[in-house]
Structures are given as C-alpha cells and as structure tokens.
Coordinates of C-alpha atoms in Angstrom, one line a residue:
X4 CA 122.4 118.5 122.9
X5 CA 119.8 116.9 125.2
X6 CA 119.9 113.7 123.2
X7 CA 123.7 113.7 123.4
X8 CA 123.7 114.2 127.2
X9 CA 121.2 111.4 127.7
X10 CA 123.0 109.0 125.3
X11 CA 126.5 110.4 124.6
X12 CA 127.2 109.2 121.1
X13 CA 128.6 111.6 118.5
X14 CA 126.0 111.0 115.9
X15 CA 123.3 112.6 118.1
X16 CA 125.4 115.7 118.6
X17 CA 125.9 115.8 114.9
X18 CA 122.2 115.6 114.2
X19 CA 121.7 118.5 116.6
X20 CA 124.4 120.4 114.8
X21 CA 122.8 119.9 111.4
X22 CA 119.5 121.0 112.9
X23 CA 121.1 124.3 113.8
X24 CA 122.5 124.5 110.3
X25 CA 119.1 124.6 108.6
X26 CA 117.7 126.8 111.4
X27 CA 120.5 129.3 110.9
X28 CA 120.2 129.3 107.2
X29 CA 116.4 130.0 107.3
X30 CA 116.9 132.7 109.9
X31 CA 119.1 134.4 107.3
X32 CA 116.6 133.9 104.5
X33 CA 113.7 135.3 106.5
X34 CA 115.9 137.9 108.1
X35 CA 116.9 139.4 104.8
X36 CA 113.3 140.0 103.8
X37 CA 112.7 141.7 107.1
X38 CA 115.9 143.8 106.8
X39 CA 115.4 144.7 103.1
X40 CA 111.8 145.7 103.6
X41 CA 112.9 148.2 106.3
X42 CA 115.9 149.4 104.2
X43 CA 113.7 150.0 101.2
X44 CA 111.2 151.9 103.2
X45 CA 113.9 154.2 104.4
X46 CA 115.3 154.8 100.9
X47 CA 113.8 157.0 98.2
X48 CA 113.2 155.7 94.7
X49 CA 113.1 151.9 95.4
X50 CA 110.4 150.6 93.2
X51 CA 108.4 147.3 93.6
X52 CA 110.1 145.9 90.5
X53 CA 113.5 146.6 92.1
X54 CA 112.4 144.9 95.3
X55 CA 111.4 141.9 93.2
X56 CA 114.7 141.7 91.4
X57 CA 116.6 141.8 94.7
X58 CA 114.5 139.3 96.4
X59 CA 114.5 136.8 93.5
X60 CA 118.3 136.9 93.1
X61 CA 118.6 134.5 95.9
X62 CA 116.4 131.8 94.2
X63 CA 118.2 132.1 90.9
X64 CA 121.5 131.3 92.7
X65 CA 119.9 128.7 94.9
X66 CA 118.4 126.8 92.0
X67 CA 121.6 126.7 90.0
X68 CA 123.7 125.2 92.7
X69 CA 121.5 122.3 93.9
X70 CA 122.9 119.6 91.6
X71 CA 126.5 120.8 91.7
X72 CA 126.2 120.9 95.5
X73 CA 125.2 117.2 95.6
X74 CA 128.0 116.2 93.2
X75 CA 130.5 118.2 95.3
X76 CA 129.3 116.6 98.5
X77 CA 129.7 113.2 97.0
X78 CA 133.2 113.9 95.6
X79 CA 134.7 116.0 98.4
X80 CA 132.7 115.1 101.4
X81 CA 129.6 116.6 103.1
X82 CA 131.6 118.1 105.9
X83 CA 133.9 120.0 103.5
X84 CA 131.0 121.3 101.5
X85 CA 129.0 122.4 104.6
X86 CA 132.0 124.3 105.8
X87 CA 132.3 126.0 102.4
X88 CA 128.6 126.7 102.3
X89 CA 128.4 128.5 105.6
X90 CA 131.7 130.3 105.3
X91 CA 130.7 131.8 101.9
X92 CA 127.1 132.8 102.7
X93 CA 128.1 134.2 106.0
X94 CA 130.8 136.4 104.5
X95 CA 128.4 137.4 101.7
X96 CA 125.9 138.5 104.3
X97 CA 128.4 140.5 106.1
X98 CA 129.4 142.1 102.7
X99 CA 125.8 143.0 101.8
X100 CA 125.3 146.8 101.8
X101 CA 122.8 148.3 104.2
X102 CA 121.7 150.8 101.6
X103 CA 118.7 149.7 99.6
X104 CA 119.7 152.1 96.7
X105 CA 122.8 150.0 95.9
X106 CA 120.7 147.6 93.8
X107 CA 123.5 146.0 91.8
X108 CA 125.5 145.0 94.8
X109 CA 122.4 143.8 96.6
X110 CA 121.5 141.6 93.7
X111 CA 125.1 140.3 93.4
X112 CA 125.4 139.4 97.1
X113 CA 122.0 137.8 97.2
X114 CA 122.9 135.7 94.3
X115 CA 126.1 134.7 96.0
X116 CA 124.2 133.8 99.2
X117 CA 121.7 131.7 97.1
X118 CA 124.5 129.8 95.3
X119 CA 126.2 129.1 98.6
X120 CA 123.1 127.9 100.5
X121 CA 122.2 125.7 97.5
X122 CA 124.9 123.4 98.7
X123 CA 123.3 123.0 102.2
X124 CA 120.6 120.4 101.8
X125 CA 122.5 118.1 99.4
X126 CA 125.5 118.2 101.8
X127 CA 123.3 117.5 104.8
X128 CA 121.8 114.4 103.2
X129 CA 125.2 113.2 102.3
X130 CA 126.5 113.6 105.8
X131 CA 123.4 111.9 107.3
X132 CA 123.7 108.9 105.0
X133 CA 127.1 108.3 106.5
X134 CA 126.9 109.4 110.1
X135 CA 123.5 108.0 111.0
X136 CA 122.3 104.4 111.2
X137 CA 119.9 103.2 108.6
X138 CA 117.0 102.9 111.0
X139 CA 117.6 106.4 112.4
X140 CA 118.0 108.3 109.1
X141 CA 114.3 109.1 108.5
X142 CA 114.0 110.7 112.0
X143 CA 117.3 112.4 111.6
X144 CA 116.5 114.0 108.2
X145 CA 113.1 115.2 109.4
X146 CA 114.5 116.6 112.6
X147 CA 117.3 118.3 110.7
X148 CA 115.2 119.8 107.9
X149 CA 112.5 120.9 110.4
X150 CA 115.0 123.4 111.6
X151 CA 114.1 125.5 108.6
X152 CA 110.6 126.0 109.8
X153 CA 111.7 126.8 113.4
X154 CA 114.3 129.2 112.0
X155 CA 111.7 131.0 109.9
X156 CA 109.3 131.3 112.9
X157 CA 112.1 132.5 115.2
X158 CA 113.1 135.1 112.7
X159 CA 109.6 136.4 112.2
X160 CA 109.1 136.6 115.9
X161 CA 112.4 138.2 117.0
X162 CA 114.1 140.0 114.1
X163 CA 111.5 142.7 113.6
X164 CA 112.4 144.0 117.1
X165 CA 116.1 143.9 116.1
X166 CA 115.4 145.9 113.0
X167 CA 113.4 148.5 114.9
X168 CA 116.1 149.0 117.6
X169 CA 119.2 148.8 115.5
X170 CA 118.1 149.0 111.8
X171 CA 118.0 146.6 108.9
X172 CA 121.7 146.5 108.5
X173 CA 122.1 145.0 112.0
X174 CA 120.2 141.9 110.9
X175 CA 122.6 141.3 108.0
X176 CA 125.5 141.5 110.3
X177 CA 123.9 139.4 113.0
X178 CA 123.0 136.5 110.7
X179 CA 126.5 136.6 109.2
X180 CA 128.1 136.2 112.6
X181 CA 125.7 133.4 113.4
X182 CA 126.8 131.5 110.3
X183 CA 130.5 131.9 111.2
X184 CA 129.7 130.7 114.8
X185 CA 128.0 127.6 113.4
X186 CA 131.1 126.7 111.4
X187 CA 133.2 126.7 114.6
X188 CA 130.6 124.5 116.3
X189 CA 130.5 122.1 113.4
X190 CA 134.2 121.7 113.1
X191 CA 134.5 121.1 116.9
X192 CA 131.8 118.4 116.7
X193 CA 133.6 116.7 113.8
X194 CA 136.9 116.8 115.8
X195 CA 135.1 115.3 118.8
X196 CA 133.7 112.5 116.6
X197 CA 137.1 111.7 115.0
X198 CA 138.8 111.7 118.4
X199 CA 136.3 109.3 120.0
X200 CA 136.3 106.9 117.0
X201 CA 140.1 106.9 116.7
X202 CA 140.3 106.0 120.4
X203 CA 138.0 103.1 119.8
X204 CA 140.1 101.9 116.9
X205 CA 143.3 102.2 119.1
X206 CA 141.6 99.9 121.6
X207 CA 141.3 97.2 119.0
X208 CA 137.8 97.6 117.8
X209 CA 138.6 98.6 114.3
X210 CA 137.1 96.0 111.9
X211 CA 138.7 97.5 108.8
X212 CA 135.4 97.6 106.9
X213 CA 134.6 100.0 104.1
X214 CA 131.2 101.6 104.7
X215 CA 131.1 102.8 101.1
X216 CA 131.1 99.3 99.6
X217 CA 133.0 100.0 96.3
X218 CA 136.2 101.8 96.0
X219 CA 137.6 105.2 95.1
X220 CA 136.0 108.1 93.4
X221 CA 137.9 110.8 95.2
X222 CA 136.0 110.2 98.5
X223 CA 137.5 110.0 102.0
X224 CA 138.2 106.6 103.6
X225 CA 135.1 105.3 105.4
X226 CA 136.6 102.8 107.8
X227 CA 134.2 101.6 110.5
X228 CA 134.6 100.6 114.1
X229 CA 132.1 99.0 116.5
X230 CA 130.1 101.1 118.8
X231 CA 128.9 100.0 122.1
X232 CA 125.8 98.4 120.7
X233 CA 127.5 96.7 117.8
X234 CA 126.6 99.1 115.1
X235 CA 129.4 100.5 112.9
X236 CA 130.3 104.1 112.7
X237 CA 132.5 105.9 110.1
X238 CA 136.0 106.9 111.2
X239 CA 136.1 109.8 108.8
X240 CA 132.6 111.1 108.5
X241 CA 133.0 113.5 105.6
X242 CA 130.0 112.1 103.7
X243 CA 131.9 111.5 100.5
X244 CA 130.5 108.6 98.7
X245 CA 132.6 105.6 97.7
X246 CA 129.9 104.5 95.4
X247 CA 130.3 104.4 91.6
X248 CA 130.0 107.8 90.0
X249 CA 126.8 108.4 88.1
X250 CA 125.5 111.4 86.2
X251 CA 122.2 113.1 87.2
X252 CA 120.7 111.9 84.0
X253 CA 121.2 108.3 85.0
X254 CA 119.2 109.0 88.2
X255 CA 116.4 110.8 86.5
X256 CA 115.8 107.9 84.2
X257 CA 114.6 105.7 87.1
X258 CA 110.9 105.9 88.1
X259 CA 111.7 105.9 91.9
X260 CA 113.8 109.1 91.5
X261 CA 111.1 110.6 89.3
X262 CA 108.6 110.0 92.1
X263 CA 110.8 111.9 94.6
X264 CA 111.3 114.7 92.1
X265 CA 107.6 115.1 91.4
X266 CA 106.8 115.2 95.1
X267 CA 109.4 117.7 95.9
X268 CA 108.0 119.9 93.2
X269 CA 104.4 119.3 94.6
X270 CA 105.5 120.2 98.2
X271 CA 107.3 123.4 97.3
X272 CA 104.6 124.5 94.9
X273 CA 102.1 124.5 97.7
X274 CA 104.5 125.8 100.3
X275 CA 105.8 128.7 98.3
X276 CA 102.4 129.9 97.0
X277 CA 100.9 129.8 100.5
X278 CA 103.8 131.6 102.2
X279 CA 104.4 134.2 99.5
X280 CA 100.8 135.1 99.0
X281 CA 99.8 134.8 102.7
X282 CA 99.8 138.6 103.3
X283 CA 97.6 139.2 100.2
X284 CA 95.3 136.3 101.3
X285 CA 94.8 137.9 104.7
X286 CA 94.2 141.3 103.1
X287 CA 91.9 140.2 100.3
X288 CA 90.1 137.2 101.6
X289 CA 90.1 137.6 105.3
X290 CA 90.1 141.5 105.2
X291 CA 92.7 141.6 108.0
X292 CA 96.4 142.6 107.7
X293 CA 98.7 139.7 108.6
X294 CA 100.5 142.0 111.1
X295 CA 97.3 142.2 113.1
X296 CA 97.6 138.5 113.8
X297 CA 100.6 139.1 116.0
X298 CA 102.7 136.1 117.1
X299 CA 100.0 133.8 115.8
X300 CA 101.5 134.3 112.3
X301 CA 104.3 132.0 113.3
X302 CA 101.9 129.1 113.8
X303 CA 102.2 127.6 110.3
X304 CA 106.0 127.4 110.6
X305 CA 105.8 126.0 114.1
X306 CA 103.2 123.4 113.1
X307 CA 105.5 122.3 110.1
X308 CA 108.3 121.9 112.6
X309 CA 106.3 119.4 114.6
X310 CA 104.5 117.6 111.8
X311 CA 107.6 117.1 109.7
X312 CA 109.1 115.2 112.7
X313 CA 105.8 113.4 113.4
X314 CA 105.7 112.1 109.8
X315 CA 109.1 110.5 110.1
X316 CA 108.3 109.0 113.5
X317 CA 105.1 107.5 112.2
X318 CA 106.8 106.0 109.2
X319 CA 109.5 104.4 111.3
X320 CA 106.9 103.1 113.8
X321 CA 104.9 101.2 111.2
X322 CA 108.1 99.9 109.7
X323 CA 109.8 98.8 112.9
X324 CA 106.9 98.0 115.2
X325 CA 104.1 96.9 112.7
X326 CA 106.3 95.1 110.3
X327 CA 105.5 97.2 107.2
X328 CA 108.0 97.4 104.4
X329 CA 110.1 100.6 104.1
X330 CA 108.2 101.4 100.9
X331 CA 104.8 101.0 102.6
X332 CA 105.8 103.2 105.5
X333 CA 107.1 106.0 103.2
X334 CA 104.0 105.8 101.0
X335 CA 101.6 105.9 104.0
X336 CA 103.1 109.1 105.4
X337 CA 103.4 110.7 102.0
X338 CA 99.8 109.9 101.1
X339 CA 98.2 111.0 104.4
X340 CA 100.2 114.3 104.3
X341 CA 99.5 115.3 100.8
X342 CA 95.8 114.3 100.7
X343 CA 95.2 116.2 103.9
X344 CA 97.0 119.2 102.5
X345 CA 94.9 119.1 99.4
X346 CA 91.7 119.1 101.4
X347 CA 92.8 122.1 103.5
X348 CA 94.0 124.0 100.5
X349 CA 90.5 123.7 99.0
X350 CA 89.1 125.2 102.2
X351 CA 91.3 128.2 102.4
X352 CA 89.3 130.4 99.9
X353 CA 86.1 129.6 101.8
X354 CA 87.4 131.2 105.0
X355 CA 85.4 134.2 106.2
X356 CA 87.2 135.1 109.3
X357 CA 90.8 135.3 110.6
X358 CA 90.5 132.4 113.0
X359 CA 89.3 129.9 110.5
X360 CA 91.7 131.3 107.8
X361 CA 94.7 130.9 110.1
X362 CA 93.5 127.4 111.1
X363 CA 93.2 126.0 107.6
X364 CA 96.5 127.7 106.5
X365 CA 98.3 126.1 109.4
X366 CA 96.7 122.7 108.8
X367 CA 97.5 122.9 105.1
X368 CA 101.2 123.6 105.7
X369 CA 101.3 121.2 108.6
X370 CA 100.0 118.4 106.5
X371 CA 102.5 119.2 103.7
X372 CA 105.3 119.1 106.3
X373 CA 104.0 115.7 107.5
X374 CA 104.4 114.4 103.9
X375 CA 108.1 115.2 104.1
X376 CA 108.5 112.0 106.2
X377 CA 107.7 110.1 103.0
X378 CA 109.4 111.6 99.9
X379 CA 112.1 113.7 101.6
X380 CA 113.7 110.7 103.4
X381 CA 113.3 108.3 100.5
X382 CA 116.6 109.5 98.9
X383 CA 118.6 107.5 101.4
X384 CA 116.4 104.4 101.1
X385 CA 117.1 104.0 97.4
X386 CA 120.6 105.4 97.1
X387 CA 122.4 106.1 100.4
X388 CA 125.7 106.6 98.6
X389 CA 124.2 109.2 96.2
X390 CA 121.7 110.9 98.5
X391 CA 123.2 114.3 98.1
X392 CA 123.1 114.2 94.3
X393 CA 119.4 113.0 94.2
X394 CA 118.5 115.5 96.8
X395 CA 120.1 118.2 94.7
X396 CA 118.1 117.1 91.7
X397 CA 114.8 117.0 93.5
X398 CA 115.5 120.3 95.4
X399 CA 116.1 121.9 92.0
X400 CA 112.6 120.8 91.0
X401 CA 111.4 122.4 94.3
X402 CA 113.1 125.7 93.5
X403 CA 111.5 125.7 90.0
X404 CA 108.1 125.0 91.6
X405 CA 108.5 128.1 93.7
X406 CA 109.3 130.3 90.8
X407 CA 106.5 128.9 88.7
X408 CA 103.9 128.6 91.5
X409 CA 104.3 132.2 92.7
X410 CA 104.2 133.6 89.1
X411 CA 101.2 131.5 88.1
X412 CA 99.3 132.4 91.2
X413 CA 100.0 136.1 90.5
X414 CA 98.7 135.8 87.0
X415 CA 95.6 134.0 88.1
X416 CA 94.8 136.6 90.8
X417 CA 95.5 139.5 88.4
X418 CA 93.0 138.0 85.9
X419 CA 90.3 137.4 88.4
X420 CA 91.1 140.3 90.8
X421 CA 92.6 139.7 94.2
X422 CA 89.3 140.5 95.9
X423 CA 87.5 137.8 93.9
X424 CA 87.3 134.4 95.6
X425 CA 87.2 132.7 92.2
X426 CA 90.9 133.4 91.6
X427 CA 91.8 132.1 95.0
X428 CA 89.8 128.9 94.4
X429 CA 91.5 128.4 91.1
X430 CA 95.0 129.0 92.6
X431 CA 94.6 126.8 95.7
X432 CA 92.8 124.1 93.9
X433 CA 95.6 123.9 91.4
X434 CA 98.0 123.4 94.2
X435 CA 95.6 120.8 95.7
X436 CA 95.4 118.9 92.4
X437 CA 99.2 118.7 92.3
X438 CA 99.2 117.3 95.8
X439 CA 96.9 114.5 94.6
X440 CA 99.0 113.9 91.6
X441 CA 102.1 113.7 93.7
X442 CA 100.4 111.2 96.0
X443 CA 99.5 108.9 93.1
X444 CA 102.9 109.0 91.5
X445 CA 104.7 108.3 94.8
X446 CA 102.3 105.4 95.7
X447 CA 102.9 103.9 92.2
X448 CA 106.6 104.3 91.6
X449 CA 108.4 104.9 95.0
X450 CA 110.6 102.1 96.3
X451 CA 112.1 101.4 99.7
X452 CA 115.0 99.2 98.8
X453 CA 118.4 100.2 97.6
X454 CA 118.2 100.9 93.8
X455 CA 121.6 102.5 93.3
X456 CA 124.8 101.1 94.8

C-alpha cells in the first residue's frame, strides 16, 4: 500500500495484495496447529498417532495439487485460480469442527485445505509473470513469498492469546473470515487495474500487442498498453499463459528445471526439519522448553522474512548495477545462502545454551531464506509463460522433502536417542550436505535466459 501511495501504479498494489495472500495462508497453517493442540488437550482419548494423522492430512493434499495448480493457472488464469484457492480453503476452515474427537471430519477438511492451498504458489508465480516487469519480478516474488514467514511469526505471536481467550474453534473461524476478506480485496484490486488500463487504451495508448507471444491455449487475451514510463502492462491480467502447452515431463527433462527442483527440495528439507524438530531440539539439546523463549521464538521466521527479500535485492543489484548476467546473479545469491545455511546447520548440535542455539537456528533459516532469491525466482527467468507449472513441479519436490526429512530425522533421533548429540549431528549434517549438493547443482545447470517460450 505504501509503495502504491508513493508511486500509484496498479502492479505495486497487486504485489502487496499477493504478499497478504501468502501471509494469510500461513496464518491459517500455523493457526490450525495452535488451535488443534488446544482442542486435543481439552478432549479425552486423542492419541499422538491421531494428532499426527490430522496434522499430516494437509500436506498430503498440498503435495497432490501443486502441479495441477500450475496447469490450471496457465490454462484458466492466475486470478481465477487464486480466487478459487482462497474461497475453497476459507470455507473449509469455517466447516472444520471444533471438536478434536471428530477425527474423520478433521482429516477430511484438512485434506481439502491442503488441496486448495496447493494452488496458491503456482498461481502467484503465474500472476507475477504477467503483472510485473521482468526487472521487478525477482524482488516481487521474494516480497510476496516472504509473507509466509511473517504470517507464521504473526500467528505464533498473536493466536495463542486468541485461543486462550476464545478457544481453539475461534482461530478456525477467524482465519476462514480472513481468507474471504482477502478474496474481496483481490477482486477489488483486479477491477481497479482493469479500469485504469482500459482508460489508457481509450485514450489511444493501446498498442495492440500480445504479451504472451504465441496464440491460444485457452488463456485470456493479454493485450498491452503503454504505461507512463513506456513499459507495457497487460490489459487482462489473469496470468493465463498464451505459450505453447507443455507437459510437466517435458520441463523435467531440462537440466535448468532439474536444478530448480533439486534446490527447492534442499530448501524445504532443511526448513521443515528445523521447524518441526525445533521444540525437541530446545528440550533435548538446549535443555529449555521452546515456550520459555517467549517472543524470541518468532526470530527465525522474522529473519527469513528479511533475508528472503535481501537475497532478491542483492541479485538484482549485481545484475543491473554491476553488469552481471541474470544467471550469475541468481547463482551468487543461491550459493551464498545455501553454503551459509550448511555451516550454521553444522553448528546447531554444538550449542550449549539457549542464546547460542537460537542464534544459529535463526542464522541457518535466515541463510536458507536468502537462497530463495536465487532458485525460487529462476522459474520466471527460464519460462515466464510456464512459471506456474514449473513452480508446481518444484514445490511438489519441496513438499516431498518435508515428508521425507521429518520422518528420516525422527528415525535417526530414535536410533541414537533424542538426548544424544550424535543423532542431532547426523540429522543436521545430512541437511547441510544437501545444501552443498543443491549449491553445486544450481551453479552447474541453472540458466538465466528464456529456455521455454
């Protein structure tokens, strides 16, 4: 909103709107865990295995819908898919029962929420590839996706108080209403955009160009008009691609796409094992409950919010101001982030007090967030017309990484014992090794030019 007030162009308001989309979605994800934990503690007979089944139902749905979400965004338009995404998960949240003993319904509705939110990131990438200028896309993607970290931090900070005052069910209702409110905001922003651009066209600035390049494919028309600074903006900004249709298998055959997929897997492996095992890490390694840290427990999320934006800004700086190629800029950010994350992950088991443990945890996740300015924005460098589909493919790999990483870490710690630092060294050094592998793969195979038209 501040950017729009300072420089009133619709694309800045849209970037802010998409930032709120990821923030709201992650408030819901974190909020459910807070709500369900309270609901389960108030209900009799809810076992740990039942809790696991309910909590994991989201990720099964989320993993299944990534690639279909990208295909749908390319075919029907990112704005249409985003509206569907938020309407469906918001209504599912409102329908979720507040009784932890209704296990089947809880699993069903969490699965529905997961499927619905799986459309979010691919649709966002599709919209950004159309709404934002090429030189602004890296910063836009990093800003928008950093909303997930600020959303998680906000939820961890504020929602426990809501649950204590009004109960866990109130959180489910609150986040559902937030999602529906976002839909209203998004449609209003899109209407504002269409009105301003249509007015420009009526004034004779329509150049009649097709932003998509090649015809058809079921997408909306992408006519462009001149903005004040001579750049072109899409008249209908649905995000639907006019590029030739391709199958996910075609993308996966190309090394540049494989590099993105490997790094998305690497990032989420490290991210999910740290965040899922953080309470156990504090209990077993630092000998202090995570709750005792207070508001400081939000520092990893807040740091990721800032570093994920810093990575994109640095990448754009070396490209635009230092004359580096797009590929070099992306590889620099990716390498610095993942190598720093690998180093910090190796230090985590060596921590002997809460201050140092929280510091290295924050720096590890912050460095991983910095790396997003490399691999995460590279989708639109190599295939702006297919960014949603490729993001769906790589995000599926990220979801699988979470499932595998959390399970593997659990088995390692069970074998060594959670109080043994040996198990923690093995777990975190495995994640560090993957960070190094991801760095090498991206440095070798990533490209900065358009590969798919």
